[in-house]
PDB file of C-alpha atoms in Angstrom:
ATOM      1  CA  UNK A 290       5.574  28.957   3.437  1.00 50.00           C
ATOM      2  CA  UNK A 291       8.484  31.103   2.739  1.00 51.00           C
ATOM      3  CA  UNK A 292       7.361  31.421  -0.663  1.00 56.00           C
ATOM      4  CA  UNK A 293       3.694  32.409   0.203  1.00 51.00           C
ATOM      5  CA  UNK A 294       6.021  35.513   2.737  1.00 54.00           C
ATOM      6  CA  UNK A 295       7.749  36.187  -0.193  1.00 59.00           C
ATOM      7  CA  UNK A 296       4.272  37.137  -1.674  1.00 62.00           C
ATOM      8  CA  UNK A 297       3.172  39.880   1.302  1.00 57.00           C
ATOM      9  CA  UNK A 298       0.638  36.892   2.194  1.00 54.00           C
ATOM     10  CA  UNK A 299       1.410  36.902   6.171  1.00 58.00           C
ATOM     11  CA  UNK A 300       1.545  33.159   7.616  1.00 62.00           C
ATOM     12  CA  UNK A 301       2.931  32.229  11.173  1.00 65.00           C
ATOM     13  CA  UNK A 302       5.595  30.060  10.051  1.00 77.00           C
ATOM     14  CA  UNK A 303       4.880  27.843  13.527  1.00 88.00           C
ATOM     15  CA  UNK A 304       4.471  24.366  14.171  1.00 92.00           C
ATOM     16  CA  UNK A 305       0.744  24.771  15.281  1.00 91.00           C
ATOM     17  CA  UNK A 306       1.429  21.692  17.913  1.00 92.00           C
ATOM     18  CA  UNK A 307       4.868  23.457  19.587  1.00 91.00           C
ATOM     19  CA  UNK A 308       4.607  26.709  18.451  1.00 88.00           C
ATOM     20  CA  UNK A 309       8.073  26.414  18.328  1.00 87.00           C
ATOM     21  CA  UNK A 310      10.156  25.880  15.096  1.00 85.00           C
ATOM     22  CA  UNK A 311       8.747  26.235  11.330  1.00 86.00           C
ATOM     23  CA  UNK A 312       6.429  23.765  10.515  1.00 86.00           C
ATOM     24  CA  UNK A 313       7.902  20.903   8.191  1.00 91.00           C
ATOM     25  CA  UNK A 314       6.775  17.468   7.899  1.00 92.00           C
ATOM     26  CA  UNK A 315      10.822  16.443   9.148  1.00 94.00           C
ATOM     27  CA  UNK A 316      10.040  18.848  11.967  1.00 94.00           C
ATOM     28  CA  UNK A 317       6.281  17.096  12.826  1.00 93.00           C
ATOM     29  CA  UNK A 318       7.264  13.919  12.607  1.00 94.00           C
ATOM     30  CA  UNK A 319      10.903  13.685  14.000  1.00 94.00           C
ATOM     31  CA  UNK A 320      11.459  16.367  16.320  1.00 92.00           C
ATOM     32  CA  UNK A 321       8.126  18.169  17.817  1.00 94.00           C
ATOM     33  CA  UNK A 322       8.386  18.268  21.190  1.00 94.00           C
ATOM     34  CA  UNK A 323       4.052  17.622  21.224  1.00 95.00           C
ATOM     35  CA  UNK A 324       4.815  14.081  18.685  1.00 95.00           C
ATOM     36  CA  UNK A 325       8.214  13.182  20.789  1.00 94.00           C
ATOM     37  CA  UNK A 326       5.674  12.407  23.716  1.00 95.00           C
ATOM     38  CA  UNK A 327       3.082  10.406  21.399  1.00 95.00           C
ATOM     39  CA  UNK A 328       6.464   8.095  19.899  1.00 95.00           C
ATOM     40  CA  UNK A 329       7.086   7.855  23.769  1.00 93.00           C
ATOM     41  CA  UNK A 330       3.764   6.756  24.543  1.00 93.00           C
ATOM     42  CA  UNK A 331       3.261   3.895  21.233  1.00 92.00           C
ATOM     43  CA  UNK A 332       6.618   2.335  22.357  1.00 91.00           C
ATOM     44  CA  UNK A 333       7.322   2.682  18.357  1.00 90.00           C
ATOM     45  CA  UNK A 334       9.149   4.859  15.808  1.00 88.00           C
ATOM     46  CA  UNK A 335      12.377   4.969  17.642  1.00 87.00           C
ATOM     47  CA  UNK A 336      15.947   6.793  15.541  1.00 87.00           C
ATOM     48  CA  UNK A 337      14.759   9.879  14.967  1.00 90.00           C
ATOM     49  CA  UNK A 338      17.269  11.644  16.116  1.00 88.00           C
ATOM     50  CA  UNK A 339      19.396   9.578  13.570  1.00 89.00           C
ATOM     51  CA  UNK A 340      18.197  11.179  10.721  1.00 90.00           C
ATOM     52  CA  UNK A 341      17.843  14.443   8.895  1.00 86.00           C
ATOM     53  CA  UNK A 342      14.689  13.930   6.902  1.00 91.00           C
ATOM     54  CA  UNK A 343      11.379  11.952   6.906  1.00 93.00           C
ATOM     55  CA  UNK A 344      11.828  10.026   4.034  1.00 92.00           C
ATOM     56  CA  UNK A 345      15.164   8.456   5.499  1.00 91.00           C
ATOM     57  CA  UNK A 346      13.867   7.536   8.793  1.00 93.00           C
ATOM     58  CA  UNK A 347      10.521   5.861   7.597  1.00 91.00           C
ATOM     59  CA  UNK A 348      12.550   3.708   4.576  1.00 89.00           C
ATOM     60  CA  UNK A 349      15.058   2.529   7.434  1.00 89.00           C
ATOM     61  CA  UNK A 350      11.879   2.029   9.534  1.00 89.00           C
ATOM     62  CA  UNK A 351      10.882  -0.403   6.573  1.00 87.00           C
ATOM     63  CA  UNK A 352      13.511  -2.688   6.970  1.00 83.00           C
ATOM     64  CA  UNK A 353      13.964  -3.228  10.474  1.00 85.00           C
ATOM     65  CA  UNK A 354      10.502  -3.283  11.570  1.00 85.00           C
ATOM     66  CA  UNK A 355       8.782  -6.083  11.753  1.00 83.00           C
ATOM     67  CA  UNK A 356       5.216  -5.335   9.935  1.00 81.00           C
ATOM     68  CA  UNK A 357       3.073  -4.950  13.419  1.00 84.00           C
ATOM     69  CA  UNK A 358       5.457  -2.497  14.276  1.00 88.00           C
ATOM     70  CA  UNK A 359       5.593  -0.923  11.316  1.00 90.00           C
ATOM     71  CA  UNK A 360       1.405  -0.949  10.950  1.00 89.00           C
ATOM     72  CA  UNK A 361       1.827   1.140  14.423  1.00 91.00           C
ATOM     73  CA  UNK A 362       3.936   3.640  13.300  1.00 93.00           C
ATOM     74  CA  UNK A 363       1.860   4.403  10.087  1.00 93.00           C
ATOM     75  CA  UNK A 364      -1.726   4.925  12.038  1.00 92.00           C
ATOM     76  CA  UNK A 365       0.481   6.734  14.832  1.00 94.00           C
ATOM     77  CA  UNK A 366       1.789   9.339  11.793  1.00 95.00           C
ATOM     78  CA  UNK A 367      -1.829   9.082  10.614  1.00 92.00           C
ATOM     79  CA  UNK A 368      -3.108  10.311  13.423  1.00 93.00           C
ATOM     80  CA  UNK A 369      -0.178  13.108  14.091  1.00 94.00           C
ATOM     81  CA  UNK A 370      -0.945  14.556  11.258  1.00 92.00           C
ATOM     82  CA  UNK A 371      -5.254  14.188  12.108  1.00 91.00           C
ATOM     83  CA  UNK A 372      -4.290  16.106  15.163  1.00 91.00           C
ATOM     84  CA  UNK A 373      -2.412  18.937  13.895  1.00 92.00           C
ATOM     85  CA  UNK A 374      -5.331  19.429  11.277  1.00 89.00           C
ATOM     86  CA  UNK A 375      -7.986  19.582  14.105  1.00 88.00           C
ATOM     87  CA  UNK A 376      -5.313  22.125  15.799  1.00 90.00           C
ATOM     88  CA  UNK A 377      -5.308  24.210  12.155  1.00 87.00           C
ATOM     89  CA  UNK A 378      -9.008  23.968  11.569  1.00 87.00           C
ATOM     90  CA  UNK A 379     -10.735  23.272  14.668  1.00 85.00           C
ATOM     91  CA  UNK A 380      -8.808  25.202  16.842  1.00 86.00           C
ATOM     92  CA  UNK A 381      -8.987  22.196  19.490  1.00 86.00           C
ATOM     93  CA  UNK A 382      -6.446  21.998  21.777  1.00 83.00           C
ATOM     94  CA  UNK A 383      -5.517  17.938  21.873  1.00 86.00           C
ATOM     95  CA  UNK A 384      -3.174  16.117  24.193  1.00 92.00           C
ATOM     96  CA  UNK A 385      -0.254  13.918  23.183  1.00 93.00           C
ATOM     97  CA  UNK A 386      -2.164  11.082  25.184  1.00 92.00           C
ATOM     98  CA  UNK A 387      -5.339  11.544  22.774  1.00 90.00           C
ATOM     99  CA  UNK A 388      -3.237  11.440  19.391  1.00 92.00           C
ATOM    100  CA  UNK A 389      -1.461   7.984  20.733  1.00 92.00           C
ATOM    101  CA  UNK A 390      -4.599   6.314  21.897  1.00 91.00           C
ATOM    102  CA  UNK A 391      -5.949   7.385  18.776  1.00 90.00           C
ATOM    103  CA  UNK A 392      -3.211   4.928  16.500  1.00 91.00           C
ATOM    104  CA  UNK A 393      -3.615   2.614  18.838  1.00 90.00           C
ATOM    105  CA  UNK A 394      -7.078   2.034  18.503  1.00 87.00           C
ATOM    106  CA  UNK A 395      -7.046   2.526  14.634  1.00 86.00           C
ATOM    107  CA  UNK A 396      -4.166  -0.150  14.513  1.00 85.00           C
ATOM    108  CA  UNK A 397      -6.567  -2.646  16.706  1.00 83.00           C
ATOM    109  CA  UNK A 398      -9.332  -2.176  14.934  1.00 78.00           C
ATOM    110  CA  UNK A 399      -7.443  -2.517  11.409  1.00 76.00           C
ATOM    111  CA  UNK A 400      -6.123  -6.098  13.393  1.00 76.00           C
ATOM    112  CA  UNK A 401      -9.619  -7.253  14.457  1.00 70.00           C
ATOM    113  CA  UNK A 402     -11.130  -6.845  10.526  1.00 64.00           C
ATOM    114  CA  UNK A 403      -8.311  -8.695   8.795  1.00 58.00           C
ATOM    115  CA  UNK A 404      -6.927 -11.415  11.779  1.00 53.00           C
ATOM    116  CA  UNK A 405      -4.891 -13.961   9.852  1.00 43.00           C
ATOM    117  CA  UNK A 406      -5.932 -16.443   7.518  1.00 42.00           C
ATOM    118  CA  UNK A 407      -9.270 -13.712   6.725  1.00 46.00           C
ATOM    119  CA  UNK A 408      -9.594 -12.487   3.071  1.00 45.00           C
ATOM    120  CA  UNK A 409     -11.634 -10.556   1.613  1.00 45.00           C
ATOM    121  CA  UNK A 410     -12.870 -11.746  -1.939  1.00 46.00           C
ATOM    122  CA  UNK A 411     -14.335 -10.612  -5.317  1.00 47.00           C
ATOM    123  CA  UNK A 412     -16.004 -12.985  -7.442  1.00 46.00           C
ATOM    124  CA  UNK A 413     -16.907 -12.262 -10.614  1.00 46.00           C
ATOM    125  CA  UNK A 414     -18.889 -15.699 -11.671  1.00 41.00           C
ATOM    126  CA  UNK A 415     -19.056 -18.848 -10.574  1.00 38.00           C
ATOM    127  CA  UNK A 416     -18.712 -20.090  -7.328  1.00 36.00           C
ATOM    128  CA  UNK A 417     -16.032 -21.154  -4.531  1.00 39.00           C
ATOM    129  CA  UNK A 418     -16.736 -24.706  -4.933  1.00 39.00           C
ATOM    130  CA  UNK A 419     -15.748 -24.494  -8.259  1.00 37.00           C
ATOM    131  CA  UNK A 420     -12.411 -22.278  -7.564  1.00 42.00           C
ATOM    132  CA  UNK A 421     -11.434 -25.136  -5.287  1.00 49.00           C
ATOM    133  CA  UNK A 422     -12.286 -27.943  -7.315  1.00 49.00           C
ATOM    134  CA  UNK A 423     -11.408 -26.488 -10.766  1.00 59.00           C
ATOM    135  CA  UNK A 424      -7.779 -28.238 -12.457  1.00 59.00           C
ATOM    136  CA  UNK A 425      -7.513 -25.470 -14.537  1.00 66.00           C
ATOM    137  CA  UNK A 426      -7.180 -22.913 -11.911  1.00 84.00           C
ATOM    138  CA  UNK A 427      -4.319 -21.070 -11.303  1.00 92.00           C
ATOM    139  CA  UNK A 428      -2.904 -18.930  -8.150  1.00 94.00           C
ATOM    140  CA  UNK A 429      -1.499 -15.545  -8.467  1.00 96.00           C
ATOM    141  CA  UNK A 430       0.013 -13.356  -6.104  1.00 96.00           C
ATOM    142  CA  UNK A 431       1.289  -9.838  -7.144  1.00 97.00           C
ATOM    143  CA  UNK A 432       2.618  -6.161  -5.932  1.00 96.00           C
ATOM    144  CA  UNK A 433       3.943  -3.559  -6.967  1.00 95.00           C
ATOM    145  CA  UNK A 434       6.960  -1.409  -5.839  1.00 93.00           C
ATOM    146  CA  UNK A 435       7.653   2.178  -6.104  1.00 90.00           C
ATOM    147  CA  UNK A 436      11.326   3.678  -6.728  1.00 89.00           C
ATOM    148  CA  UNK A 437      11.742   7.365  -5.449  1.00 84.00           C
ATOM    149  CA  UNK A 438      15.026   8.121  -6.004  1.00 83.00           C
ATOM    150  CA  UNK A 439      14.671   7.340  -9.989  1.00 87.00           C
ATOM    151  CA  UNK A 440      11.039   8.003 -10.269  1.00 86.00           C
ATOM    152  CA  UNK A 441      10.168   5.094 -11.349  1.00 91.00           C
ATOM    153  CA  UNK A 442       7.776   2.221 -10.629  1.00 93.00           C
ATOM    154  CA  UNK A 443       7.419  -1.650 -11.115  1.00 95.00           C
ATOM    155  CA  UNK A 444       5.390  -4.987 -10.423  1.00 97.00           C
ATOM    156  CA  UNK A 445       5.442  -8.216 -10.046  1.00 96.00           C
ATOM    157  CA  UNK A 446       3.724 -11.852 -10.107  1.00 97.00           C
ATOM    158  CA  UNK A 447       4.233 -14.788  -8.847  1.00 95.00           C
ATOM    159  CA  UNK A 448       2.108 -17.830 -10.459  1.00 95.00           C
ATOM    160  CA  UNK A 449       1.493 -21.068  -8.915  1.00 92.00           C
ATOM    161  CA  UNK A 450      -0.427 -23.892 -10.976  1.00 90.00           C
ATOM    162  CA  UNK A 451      -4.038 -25.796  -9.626  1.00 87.00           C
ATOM    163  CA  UNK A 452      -2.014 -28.487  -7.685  1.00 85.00           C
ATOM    164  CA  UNK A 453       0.752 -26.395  -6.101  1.00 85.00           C
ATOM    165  CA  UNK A 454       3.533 -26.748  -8.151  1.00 88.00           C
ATOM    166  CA  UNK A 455       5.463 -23.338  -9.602  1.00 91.00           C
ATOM    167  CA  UNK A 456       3.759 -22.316 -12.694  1.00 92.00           C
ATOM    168  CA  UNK A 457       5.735 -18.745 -13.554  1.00 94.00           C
ATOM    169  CA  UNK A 458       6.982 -15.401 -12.312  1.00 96.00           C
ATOM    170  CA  UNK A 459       7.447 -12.267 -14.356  1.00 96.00           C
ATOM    171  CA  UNK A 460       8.193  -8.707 -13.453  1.00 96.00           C
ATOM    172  CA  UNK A 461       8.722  -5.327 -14.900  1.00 96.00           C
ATOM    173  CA  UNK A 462       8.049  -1.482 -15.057  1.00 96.00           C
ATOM    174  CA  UNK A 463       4.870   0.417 -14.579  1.00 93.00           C
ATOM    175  CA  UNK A 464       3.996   4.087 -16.306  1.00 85.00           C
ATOM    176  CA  UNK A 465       5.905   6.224 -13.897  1.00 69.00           C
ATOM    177  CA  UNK A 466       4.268   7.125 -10.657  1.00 77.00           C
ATOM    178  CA  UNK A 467       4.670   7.587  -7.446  1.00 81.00           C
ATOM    179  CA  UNK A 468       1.252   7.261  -5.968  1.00 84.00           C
ATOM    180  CA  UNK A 469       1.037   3.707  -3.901  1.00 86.00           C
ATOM    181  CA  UNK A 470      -2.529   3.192  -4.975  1.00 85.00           C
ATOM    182  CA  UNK A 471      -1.960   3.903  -8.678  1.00 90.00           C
ATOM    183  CA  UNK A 472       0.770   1.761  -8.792  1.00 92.00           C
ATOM    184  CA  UNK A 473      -0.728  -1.219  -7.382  1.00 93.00           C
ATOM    185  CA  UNK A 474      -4.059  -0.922  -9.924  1.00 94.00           C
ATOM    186  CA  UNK A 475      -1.542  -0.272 -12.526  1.00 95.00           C
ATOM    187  CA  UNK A 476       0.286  -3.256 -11.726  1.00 96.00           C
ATOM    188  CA  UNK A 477      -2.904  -5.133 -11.401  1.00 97.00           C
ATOM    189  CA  UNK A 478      -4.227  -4.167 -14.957  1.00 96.00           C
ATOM    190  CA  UNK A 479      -0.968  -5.326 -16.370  1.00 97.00           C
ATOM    191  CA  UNK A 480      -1.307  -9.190 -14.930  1.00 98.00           C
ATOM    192  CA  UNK A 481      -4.554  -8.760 -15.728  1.00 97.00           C
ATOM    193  CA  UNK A 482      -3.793  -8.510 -19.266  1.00 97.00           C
ATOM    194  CA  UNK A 483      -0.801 -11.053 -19.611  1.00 97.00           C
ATOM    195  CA  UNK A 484      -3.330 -13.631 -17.735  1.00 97.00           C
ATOM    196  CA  UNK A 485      -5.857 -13.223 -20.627  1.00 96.00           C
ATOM    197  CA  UNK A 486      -2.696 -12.855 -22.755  1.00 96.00           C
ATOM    198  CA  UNK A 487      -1.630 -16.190 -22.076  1.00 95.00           C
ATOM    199  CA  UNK A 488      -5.349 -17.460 -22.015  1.00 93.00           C
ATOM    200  CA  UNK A 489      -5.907 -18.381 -18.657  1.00 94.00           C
ATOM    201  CA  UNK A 490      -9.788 -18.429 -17.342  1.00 92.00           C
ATOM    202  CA  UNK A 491      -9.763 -19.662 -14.199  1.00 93.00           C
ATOM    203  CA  UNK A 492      -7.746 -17.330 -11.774  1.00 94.00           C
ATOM    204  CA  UNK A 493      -7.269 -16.544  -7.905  1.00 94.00           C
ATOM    205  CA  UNK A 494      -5.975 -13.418  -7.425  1.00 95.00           C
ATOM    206  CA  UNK A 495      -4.006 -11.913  -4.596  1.00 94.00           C
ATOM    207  CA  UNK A 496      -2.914  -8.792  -3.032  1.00 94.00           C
ATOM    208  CA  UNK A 497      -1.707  -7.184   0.044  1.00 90.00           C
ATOM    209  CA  UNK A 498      -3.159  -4.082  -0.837  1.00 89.00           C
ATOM    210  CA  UNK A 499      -6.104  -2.797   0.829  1.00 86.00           C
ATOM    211  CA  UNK A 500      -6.936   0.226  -1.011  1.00 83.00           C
ATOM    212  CA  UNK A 501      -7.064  -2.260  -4.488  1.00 89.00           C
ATOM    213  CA  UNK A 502      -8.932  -4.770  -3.398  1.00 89.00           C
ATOM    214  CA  UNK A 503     -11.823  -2.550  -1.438  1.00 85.00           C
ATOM    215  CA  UNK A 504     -11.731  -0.481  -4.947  1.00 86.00           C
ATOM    216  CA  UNK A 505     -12.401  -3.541  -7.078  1.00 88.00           C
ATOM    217  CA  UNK A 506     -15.020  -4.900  -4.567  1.00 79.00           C
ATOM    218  CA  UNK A 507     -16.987  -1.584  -4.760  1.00 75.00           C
ATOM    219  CA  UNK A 508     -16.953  -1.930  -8.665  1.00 69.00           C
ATOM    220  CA  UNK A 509     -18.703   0.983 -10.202  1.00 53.00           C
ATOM    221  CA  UNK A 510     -19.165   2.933  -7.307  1.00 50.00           C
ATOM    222  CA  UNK A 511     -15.280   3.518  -7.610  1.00 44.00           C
ATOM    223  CA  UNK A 512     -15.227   5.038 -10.515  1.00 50.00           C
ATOM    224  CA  UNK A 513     -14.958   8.719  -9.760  1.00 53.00           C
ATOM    225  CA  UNK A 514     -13.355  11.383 -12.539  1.00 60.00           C
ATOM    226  CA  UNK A 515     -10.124  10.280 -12.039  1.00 75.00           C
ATOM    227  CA  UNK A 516      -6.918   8.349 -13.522  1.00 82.00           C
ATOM    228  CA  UNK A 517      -7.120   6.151 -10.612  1.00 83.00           C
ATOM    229  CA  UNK A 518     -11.111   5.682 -10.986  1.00 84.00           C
ATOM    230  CA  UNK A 519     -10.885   5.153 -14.593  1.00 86.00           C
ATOM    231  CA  UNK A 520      -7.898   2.134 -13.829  1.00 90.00           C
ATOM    232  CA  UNK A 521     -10.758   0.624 -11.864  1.00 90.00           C
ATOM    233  CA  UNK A 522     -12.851   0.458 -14.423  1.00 90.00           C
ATOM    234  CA  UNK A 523     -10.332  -0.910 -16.907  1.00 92.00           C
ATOM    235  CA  UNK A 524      -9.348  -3.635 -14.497  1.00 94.00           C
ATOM    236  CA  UNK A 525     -12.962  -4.204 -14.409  1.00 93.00           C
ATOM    237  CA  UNK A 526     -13.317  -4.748 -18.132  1.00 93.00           C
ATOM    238  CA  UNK A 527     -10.741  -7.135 -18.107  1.00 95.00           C
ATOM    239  CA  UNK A 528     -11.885  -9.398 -15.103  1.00 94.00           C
ATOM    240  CA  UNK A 529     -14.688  -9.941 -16.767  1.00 93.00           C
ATOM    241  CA  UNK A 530     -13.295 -12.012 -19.834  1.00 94.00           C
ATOM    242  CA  UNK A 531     -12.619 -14.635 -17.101  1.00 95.00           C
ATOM    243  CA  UNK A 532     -14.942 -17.237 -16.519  1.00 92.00           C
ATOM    244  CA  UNK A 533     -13.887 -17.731 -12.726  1.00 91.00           C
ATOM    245  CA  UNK A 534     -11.755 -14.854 -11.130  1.00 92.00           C
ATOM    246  CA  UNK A 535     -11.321 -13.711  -7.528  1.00 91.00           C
ATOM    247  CA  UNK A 536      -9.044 -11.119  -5.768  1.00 92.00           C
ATOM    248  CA  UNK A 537      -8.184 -11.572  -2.156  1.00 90.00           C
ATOM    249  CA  UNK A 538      -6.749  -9.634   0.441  1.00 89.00           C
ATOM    250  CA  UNK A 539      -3.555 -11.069   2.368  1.00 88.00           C
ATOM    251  CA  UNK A 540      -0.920  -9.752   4.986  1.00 86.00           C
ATOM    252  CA  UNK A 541       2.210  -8.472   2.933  1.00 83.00           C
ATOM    253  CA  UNK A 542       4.168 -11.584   4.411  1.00 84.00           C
ATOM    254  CA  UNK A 543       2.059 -13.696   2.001  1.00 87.00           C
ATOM    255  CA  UNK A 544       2.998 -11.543  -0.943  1.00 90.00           C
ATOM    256  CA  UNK A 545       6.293 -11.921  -0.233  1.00 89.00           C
ATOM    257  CA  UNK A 546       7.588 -13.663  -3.667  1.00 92.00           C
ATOM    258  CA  UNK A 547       5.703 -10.815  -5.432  1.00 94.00           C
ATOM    259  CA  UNK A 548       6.871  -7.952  -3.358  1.00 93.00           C
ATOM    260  CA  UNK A 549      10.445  -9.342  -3.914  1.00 92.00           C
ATOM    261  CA  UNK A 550       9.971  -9.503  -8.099  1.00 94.00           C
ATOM    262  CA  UNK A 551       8.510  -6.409  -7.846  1.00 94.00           C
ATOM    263  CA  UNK A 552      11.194  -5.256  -5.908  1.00 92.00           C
ATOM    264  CA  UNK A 553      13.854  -6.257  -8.736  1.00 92.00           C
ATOM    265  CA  UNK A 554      12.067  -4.587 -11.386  1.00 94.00           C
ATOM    266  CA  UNK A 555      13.945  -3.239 -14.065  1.00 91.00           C
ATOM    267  CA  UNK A 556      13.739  -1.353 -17.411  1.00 92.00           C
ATOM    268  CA  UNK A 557      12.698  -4.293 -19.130  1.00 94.00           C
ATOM    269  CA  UNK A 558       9.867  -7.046 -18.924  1.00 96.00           C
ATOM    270  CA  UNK A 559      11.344 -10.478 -17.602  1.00 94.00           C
ATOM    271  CA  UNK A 560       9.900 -13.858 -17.578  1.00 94.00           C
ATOM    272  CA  UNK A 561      10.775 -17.413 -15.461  1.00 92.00           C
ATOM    273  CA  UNK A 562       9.256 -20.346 -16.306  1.00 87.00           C
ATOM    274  CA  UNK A 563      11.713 -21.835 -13.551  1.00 83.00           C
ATOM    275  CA  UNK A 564      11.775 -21.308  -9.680  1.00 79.00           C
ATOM    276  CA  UNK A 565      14.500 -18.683  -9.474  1.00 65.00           C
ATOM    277  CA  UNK A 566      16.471 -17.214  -6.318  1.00 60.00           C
ATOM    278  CA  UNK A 567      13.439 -15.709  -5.460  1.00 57.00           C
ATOM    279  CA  UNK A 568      11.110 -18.489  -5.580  1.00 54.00           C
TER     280      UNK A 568
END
């Protein structure tokens, strides 16, 4: 903003919700009189006033909230921010009331289409009967994790064998991003490759990402000019050298061996063909 001042381009430097202070994302989010009302009203979010940026407040956020919480206060920033664009664009003149009822009903809705136990699932051949029944199949959770302060990224995967037992776990870094959805088809495409690697056919895949899964199930329709489009499309390719694969949807508490490799990421590529600490 200052920079665009700096330029003779004239722009109210205002939040357009308060009209008050300069409009920042630390100022929307934390301190806005307008969203102070709509935290009040979700019953969520609380320690703002703890903290001098964004960033800060939503990573401590991630670690003390349990995930329904923290599912609220994600569709209650969602729809912040979908107010103060209607405010910018539409000139519409919302209440805090509106904006809070508005996460609300996102977060129930998101609740009613995945209740527990519910997946969602993409198979390529085969059928479910023979995913079951199959000895040779093999179950594999994984995630990916992204590192800000380093700018790096890194995955995970957790293996279990057909009856149960621990099969293997690796881990390791991505290409450098910080975009959630590339790094979770980027982690994808790497298991991908070390299960056909290691010659497995028969796989169950899992993943607590939403965005991944609903990409993969919408196959070439995904595939848009983009890096992230064209990773669909190479995860694609590779799916289909299995003769059974499938890709689920589960709650990020099911992922949580996966989320915890991917977690511990480092520099390197690392391998267990033990149960670790983690396991």
């Amino acid at each position: 903003m200052g920079a665009l001042n700096l330029r003779r381009v004239e722009i109210v430097d205002k939040c357009p919700l308060c009209g008050i202070d300069g409009e920042t994302v630390d100022h929307l989010i934390l301190r806005c009189p307008f969203t102070e009302v709509v935290w009040s009203l979700t019953g969520k979010g609380g320690g703002r006033d703890s903290f001098v940026n964004f960033v800060s407040w939503f990573q401590a956020r991630t670690q003390v909230d349990s995930l329904g919480d923290l599912q609220v206060v994600c569709w209650t920033i969602w729809s912040i921010w979908k107010v103060r664009n209607d405010v910018v664009w539409n000139q519409s003149a919302p209440l805090p009331s509106s904006a809070s009822r508005l996460a609300m009903d996102m977060y129930k809705a998101w609740c009613d289409r995945f209740q527990a136990g519910q997946t969602e699932e993409l198979t390529h051949t085969g059928t479910t009967d023979i995913v079951q029944q199959s000895p040779r199949n093999i179950y594999c959770w994984f995630d990916a994790a992204l590192f800000p302060q380093e700018g790096t990224a890194g995955f995970g995967c957790y293996i279990l064998l057909a009856d149960g037992s621990f099969g293997t776990a690796f881990n390791g870094p991505i290409q450098s991003t910080q975009d959630p959805a590339m790094a979770e088809i980027m982690a994808c495409k790497e298991v991908l490759s070390w299960l056909k690697n290691n010659g497995f056919r028969e796989v169950l895949l899992f993943s607590d990402c939403l965005n991944l899964v609903t990409s993969l199930q919408e196959g070439n329709e995904a595939s848009y000019r983009s890096y992230f489009g064209a990773s669909v499309d190479d995860c694609l390719s590779l799916m289909a050298f299995f003769d059974v694969i499938t890709l689920s949807f589960v709650r990020r508490e099911c992922n949580s061996k996966a989320h915890s490799l991917a977690r511990r990421a480092g520099t390197q590529f690392r391998e267990w063909d033990s149960p670790h600490s983690f396991a």
